[in-house]
């Protein structure tokens, strides 16, 4: 049977301990004794999950509110979900723990988590700072941008404290958050100082000829922002009626800013935000003076670009209530438009755009920190906000034209596009009915898993994990193609970090294929794992345990049996997992009560091919006893010759309970050659199992058993057997209906000694009942001088129906006793009391005062008034409120007492109907 992976168990325990550790840190602090103790527990569990001897690390990922361990979703409590949401909101896609991790590195990782209220964005920065020199832990961010070396510390403006405003602070803030008013304030600020020349632009000569607006245009404007729209504002409004871009290109006479100028504009907006929070305090001239001072630091072209962008924002939202984040919107608008136009002109590639957006996002982040009161309230309330980087990236992608999106997603750099954007675009294509284009994009994205760039392979692997459901929904065949790229990469990838990420993606896609019943993709995944196993056996074993396909084998087997005509894809998947499949089929075969169901299971097992059947043979030949016991029935149906060769030599070493189960399975299998197998087992089984073997031989009605049965009837018994076996042999001869046995049976019935009959009465009754079937005329003639009564012959063995639809049939008539019989066990350390209500010559059904496992042998002592009756029985399965038992040995005189008890209780209401009565798998010969 399949064992639980100890690494997975230890890893799950580590995740739970880590979450508890962070909770203790928030409650008590990091130096509290409980926190320190919990840290030690987490460290031990992490070392168990990734010991020094292994090459594989541990990948803890977060997507939304779901934690994933090496790509496998973890079902956790709300605390685990909140931990996943915290990582996601902080932009942390996954945390990778390597085998060479040091305890100090884990300590630094844990202490990076804040104990008080903080924004999620700060967590990513704290983790980076804490693990800057760590080799054993790596933080993988969700954002698909490269980290710029200049993005280190927040600017000075972000660290300024918000101070109290003057009496006109409310009105001033409304102006700062209204695009039209903001434009007027900028024009007024320029006009308040006259024609002061602005600063020199980087790469610009200044003046109107260089694309800058003349300062004289603002001389006549009022110093008050309420004086109306300035000349600059009105003149710029005409410029926004064009395409809305910066212009045809950067150069003389163009409004196109350089990248350095764009960063200056974003810095100026941050300063505007600072002025908005301080009201220009500490600056000569108040607000106009502060604004003029900031504007004077900007190049001419940058000033015009800023005023144009404000005018565009005002024109797009006329009459709309001012928003508290106008400056942030303006900064994002400028950054996205600048990146988009450079991308559309082909000046930069997709990955360079990502780097550019990342740097500009760093500048915008300073502005957010100053104006982030609303976000602070949301964070304090425990609400997780979308990452600012994600917002900027999403807005950029929304601004890219349709043709640009398509060309990028069909290029070799498709891995640069975040999965959310890929999913959104593909879903739009599907809604429009362009499925072929959607398939092409997903195929191209999957091919990025084999990109020449390591960064591309990394991001493609992470993206494929997140897009698994989309691949399955769009076209199930895409799952197989994506798995092929990942599987081929697994065989050759040398980078340890990439191995973990690719493995996690492979596992995630395999699980999706299993969930969606995509059998072709599952077949592809299993074939690829077999290929990986030839080069990296340890990795392949780990993958098999996490893919989730083997766990679904019971569902697949059920589906195959229910369909009757199995699809080729499902059959191929089952062929690739012969061990798990055969274990399921053997278990179901042993539980079958209908012959047709058993035949269908045997046919499915045969269809799985030689490798699956060979697994059955090897298990019966040398596997563990419990597994071998369960496989005998199915193998005897498929390959009885193998059972005949392997089983007799092994069964003598089986415990009695296993021998008993083997015999019952052979009988229920209906295999044509089972009589020959049972004959070979007879001399090797426990004496208490021998009567059942003889009984099952008789049910087969195979003439091959005549010689051995007649020898047993005549007294040639196997070692350890008693006279009870001769009675069973006589009953078996009656079921075979062979004329050759008549002479032997007559000899048993007729032979006398000086005083009485030579053979026990029970043996003579069994022989005469067999003769009633073989030679009824002689039996009627002899009955009058046999010394037997009609009551003695009443309870004859039942006939077996030739083509019964059930796998088992009842062997003896059951009688419901008019008064229950009390019996006690006398051979157990703690004996039990039984109350028998239904019984036959072969067993019965009783209530028992304590639980005993099936297969337990008990020596029963039944109380029949002033007399006692003893028998040896094997307990069977529980049925309702009672437990069935089968009589396996009994003194023949005691059997005569039982026969008379049953005869006395026979009445029209007392005899249960027995015509072709089935015995299902759980109804184990309660009364044969």
mmCIF file of C-alpha atoms in Angstrom, residues 496-665:
data_model
loop_
_atom_site.group_PDB
_atom_site.id
_atom_site.type_symbol
_atom_site.label_atom_id
_atom_site.label_comp_id
_atom_site.label_asym_id
_atom_site.label_seq_id
_atom_site.Cartn_x
_atom_site.Cartn_y
_atom_site.Cartn_z
ATOM 1 C CA UNK A 496 18.230 24.428 -7.820
ATOM 2 C CA UNK A 497 15.808 27.328 -7.504
ATOM 3 C CA UNK A 498 14.401 26.748 -10.980
ATOM 4 C CA UNK A 499 14.031 23.033 -10.291
ATOM 5 C CA UNK A 500 11.747 23.835 -7.375
ATOM 6 C CA UNK A 501 9.661 26.309 -9.378
ATOM 7 C CA UNK A 502 9.356 24.049 -12.430
ATOM 8 C CA UNK A 503 8.467 21.082 -10.208
ATOM 9 C CA UNK A 504 5.769 23.126 -8.481
ATOM 10 C CA UNK A 505 4.296 24.166 -11.843
ATOM 11 C CA UNK A 506 4.408 20.576 -13.084
ATOM 12 C CA UNK A 507 2.594 19.386 -9.970
ATOM 13 C CA UNK A 508 -0.033 22.121 -10.235
ATOM 14 C CA UNK A 509 -0.841 21.334 -13.877
ATOM 15 C CA UNK A 510 -0.962 17.604 -13.123
ATOM 16 C CA UNK A 511 -3.422 18.203 -10.296
ATOM 17 C CA UNK A 512 -5.572 20.318 -12.593
ATOM 18 C CA UNK A 513 -5.556 17.547 -15.195
ATOM 19 C CA UNK A 514 -6.662 15.036 -12.565
ATOM 20 C CA UNK A 515 -9.393 17.360 -11.278
ATOM 21 C CA UNK A 516 -10.776 17.963 -14.781
ATOM 22 C CA UNK A 517 -10.485 14.300 -15.838
ATOM 23 C CA UNK A 518 -8.100 15.251 -18.655
ATOM 24 C CA UNK A 519 -6.754 11.740 -19.159
ATOM 25 C CA UNK A 520 -4.494 12.554 -22.108
ATOM 26 C CA UNK A 521 -2.707 15.206 -20.016
ATOM 27 C CA UNK A 522 -2.416 12.812 -17.079
ATOM 28 C CA UNK A 523 -0.911 10.203 -19.382
ATOM 29 C CA UNK A 524 1.543 12.807 -20.649
ATOM 30 C CA UNK A 525 2.481 13.766 -17.078
ATOM 31 C CA UNK A 526 3.073 10.178 -15.995
ATOM 32 C CA UNK A 527 5.188 9.465 -19.080
ATOM 33 C CA UNK A 528 7.292 12.547 -18.373
ATOM 34 C CA UNK A 529 7.808 11.552 -14.742
ATOM 35 C CA UNK A 530 8.998 8.156 -15.926
ATOM 36 C CA UNK A 531 11.542 9.960 -18.104
ATOM 37 C CA UNK A 532 12.676 12.144 -15.209
ATOM 38 C CA UNK A 533 13.036 9.022 -13.055
ATOM 39 C CA UNK A 534 15.808 7.666 -15.279
ATOM 40 C CA UNK A 535 17.958 10.702 -14.477
ATOM 41 C CA UNK A 536 16.629 11.971 -11.130
ATOM 42 C CA UNK A 537 14.891 9.157 -9.230
ATOM 43 C CA UNK A 538 14.455 11.164 -6.031
ATOM 44 C CA UNK A 539 12.740 14.042 -7.789
ATOM 45 C CA UNK A 540 10.465 11.675 -9.699
ATOM 46 C CA UNK A 541 9.380 9.951 -6.501
ATOM 47 C CA UNK A 542 8.568 13.301 -4.922
ATOM 48 C CA UNK A 543 6.583 14.373 -7.976
ATOM 49 C CA UNK A 544 4.513 11.196 -8.000
ATOM 50 C CA UNK A 545 3.504 11.768 -4.411
ATOM 51 C CA UNK A 546 2.329 15.315 -5.071
ATOM 52 C CA UNK A 547 0.700 15.101 -8.500
ATOM 53 C CA UNK A 548 -2.610 13.938 -7.075
ATOM 54 C CA UNK A 549 -3.216 11.326 -9.772
ATOM 55 C CA UNK A 550 -2.624 8.212 -7.675
ATOM 56 C CA UNK A 551 -4.961 9.552 -4.974
ATOM 57 C CA UNK A 552 -7.733 9.663 -7.574
ATOM 58 C CA UNK A 553 -7.263 6.095 -8.775
ATOM 59 C CA UNK A 554 -10.334 4.915 -6.790
ATOM 60 C CA UNK A 555 -12.429 7.539 -8.597
ATOM 61 C CA UNK A 556 -10.984 6.579 -11.983
ATOM 62 C CA UNK A 557 -11.596 2.875 -11.362
ATOM 63 C CA UNK A 558 -15.158 3.617 -10.323
ATOM 64 C CA UNK A 559 -15.656 5.659 -13.480
ATOM 65 C CA UNK A 560 -14.208 2.900 -15.661
ATOM 66 C CA UNK A 561 -16.437 0.238 -14.102
ATOM 67 C CA UNK A 562 -19.520 2.417 -14.293
ATOM 68 C CA UNK A 563 -18.942 3.258 -17.966
ATOM 69 C CA UNK A 564 -18.649 -0.420 -18.908
ATOM 70 C CA UNK A 565 -16.841 0.647 -22.095
ATOM 71 C CA UNK A 566 -13.745 2.428 -20.867
ATOM 72 C CA UNK A 567 -12.218 5.273 -22.872
ATOM 73 C CA UNK A 568 -8.724 4.656 -24.214
ATOM 74 C CA UNK A 569 -7.348 7.673 -22.341
ATOM 75 C CA UNK A 570 -8.555 6.403 -18.981
ATOM 76 C CA UNK A 571 -7.243 2.905 -19.702
ATOM 77 C CA UNK A 572 -3.814 4.292 -20.583
ATOM 78 C CA UNK A 573 -3.656 6.255 -17.315
ATOM 79 C CA UNK A 574 -4.551 3.148 -15.329
ATOM 80 C CA UNK A 575 -1.900 1.170 -17.231
ATOM 81 C CA UNK A 576 0.749 3.651 -16.138
ATOM 82 C CA UNK A 577 -0.172 3.082 -12.476
ATOM 83 C CA UNK A 578 -0.472 -0.713 -12.354
ATOM 84 C CA UNK A 579 0.142 -1.110 -8.638
ATOM 85 C CA UNK A 580 -2.487 1.333 -7.378
ATOM 86 C CA UNK A 581 -4.970 0.260 -10.034
ATOM 87 C CA UNK A 582 -4.634 -3.453 -9.335
ATOM 88 C CA UNK A 583 -4.951 -2.897 -5.587
ATOM 89 C CA UNK A 584 -8.239 -1.089 -6.193
ATOM 90 C CA UNK A 585 -9.533 -3.687 -8.648
ATOM 91 C CA UNK A 586 -8.600 -6.585 -6.360
ATOM 92 C CA UNK A 587 -10.352 -4.945 -3.420
ATOM 93 C CA UNK A 588 -13.499 -4.348 -5.476
ATOM 94 C CA UNK A 589 -13.362 -7.867 -6.904
ATOM 95 C CA UNK A 590 -13.347 -9.320 -3.399
ATOM 96 C CA UNK A 591 -16.387 -7.237 -2.432
ATOM 97 C CA UNK A 592 -18.497 -8.200 -5.467
ATOM 98 C CA UNK A 593 -21.776 -9.967 -4.836
ATOM 99 C CA UNK A 594 -22.907 -10.234 -8.489
ATOM 100 C CA UNK A 595 -21.164 -12.477 -10.990
ATOM 101 C CA UNK A 596 -21.462 -9.908 -13.809
ATOM 102 C CA UNK A 597 -19.694 -7.263 -11.736
ATOM 103 C CA UNK A 598 -16.853 -9.646 -10.973
ATOM 104 C CA UNK A 599 -16.520 -10.521 -14.657
ATOM 105 C CA UNK A 600 -16.405 -6.849 -15.601
ATOM 106 C CA UNK A 601 -13.629 -6.147 -13.086
ATOM 107 C CA UNK A 602 -11.632 -9.117 -14.362
ATOM 108 C CA UNK A 603 -12.022 -7.909 -17.964
ATOM 109 C CA UNK A 604 -10.811 -4.420 -17.017
ATOM 110 C CA UNK A 605 -7.799 -5.907 -15.215
ATOM 111 C CA UNK A 606 -6.971 -7.951 -18.319
ATOM 112 C CA UNK A 607 -7.229 -4.838 -20.523
ATOM 113 C CA UNK A 608 -4.540 -3.127 -18.431
ATOM 114 C CA UNK A 609 -1.930 -5.374 -19.986
ATOM 115 C CA UNK A 610 0.848 -7.701 -18.976
ATOM 116 C CA UNK A 611 2.586 -5.282 -16.609
ATOM 117 C CA UNK A 612 -0.499 -5.023 -14.414
ATOM 118 C CA UNK A 613 -1.031 -8.801 -14.359
ATOM 119 C CA UNK A 614 2.648 -9.277 -13.592
ATOM 120 C CA UNK A 615 2.223 -7.100 -10.510
ATOM 121 C CA UNK A 616 -0.482 -9.515 -9.297
ATOM 122 C CA UNK A 617 1.796 -12.501 -9.940
ATOM 123 C CA UNK A 618 4.774 -10.964 -8.132
ATOM 124 C CA UNK A 619 2.606 -10.025 -5.138
ATOM 125 C CA UNK A 620 1.141 -13.535 -4.798
ATOM 126 C CA UNK A 621 4.558 -15.098 -5.327
ATOM 127 C CA UNK A 622 6.562 -13.041 -2.830
ATOM 128 C CA UNK A 623 4.664 -9.984 -1.616
ATOM 129 C CA UNK A 624 3.621 -9.310 1.988
ATOM 130 C CA UNK A 625 0.989 -11.730 3.265
ATOM 131 C CA UNK A 626 -1.862 -9.171 3.570
ATOM 132 C CA UNK A 627 -1.326 -7.904 0.013
ATOM 133 C CA UNK A 628 -0.888 -11.421 -1.398
ATOM 134 C CA UNK A 629 -4.095 -12.524 0.309
ATOM 135 C CA UNK A 630 -6.079 -9.721 -1.354
ATOM 136 C CA UNK A 631 -4.665 -10.425 -4.835
ATOM 137 C CA UNK A 632 -5.393 -14.177 -4.979
ATOM 138 C CA UNK A 633 -9.037 -13.921 -6.036
ATOM 139 C CA UNK A 634 -8.474 -11.604 -9.017
ATOM 140 C CA UNK A 635 -5.339 -13.438 -10.170
ATOM 141 C CA UNK A 636 -7.120 -16.799 -10.029
ATOM 142 C CA UNK A 637 -9.710 -15.376 -12.416
ATOM 143 C CA UNK A 638 -7.112 -13.961 -14.839
ATOM 144 C CA UNK A 639 -4.272 -16.486 -14.534
ATOM 145 C CA UNK A 640 -5.239 -19.552 -12.460
ATOM 146 C CA UNK A 641 -2.042 -21.381 -13.512
ATOM 147 C CA UNK A 642 0.067 -18.753 -11.717
ATOM 148 C CA UNK A 643 -1.936 -19.197 -8.511
ATOM 149 C CA UNK A 644 -1.597 -22.974 -8.799
ATOM 150 C CA UNK A 645 2.184 -22.637 -9.041
ATOM 151 C CA UNK A 646 2.869 -19.921 -6.443
ATOM 152 C CA UNK A 647 0.206 -20.285 -3.757
ATOM 153 C CA UNK A 648 0.560 -23.856 -2.363
ATOM 154 C CA UNK A 649 4.158 -23.279 -1.331
ATOM 155 C CA UNK A 650 3.310 -20.006 0.462
ATOM 156 C CA UNK A 651 -0.047 -20.638 2.097
ATOM 157 C CA UNK A 652 1.319 -22.990 4.751
ATOM 158 C CA UNK A 653 3.130 -19.977 6.244
ATOM 159 C CA UNK A 654 0.028 -17.777 6.206
ATOM 160 C CA UNK A 655 -1.876 -17.223 9.454
ATOM 161 C CA UNK A 656 -5.203 -19.037 9.743
ATOM 162 C CA UNK A 657 -7.253 -15.923 9.071
ATOM 163 C CA UNK A 658 -5.381 -15.311 5.804
ATOM 164 C CA UNK A 659 -5.766 -18.931 4.728
ATOM 165 C CA UNK A 660 -9.479 -18.703 5.380
ATOM 166 C CA UNK A 661 -9.770 -15.515 3.298
ATOM 167 C CA UNK A 662 -7.792 -17.040 0.417
ATOM 168 C CA UNK A 663 -10.154 -20.026 0.240
ATOM 169 C CA UNK A 664 -13.225 -17.817 0.228
ATOM 170 C CA UNK A 665 -11.773 -15.645 -2.524
#
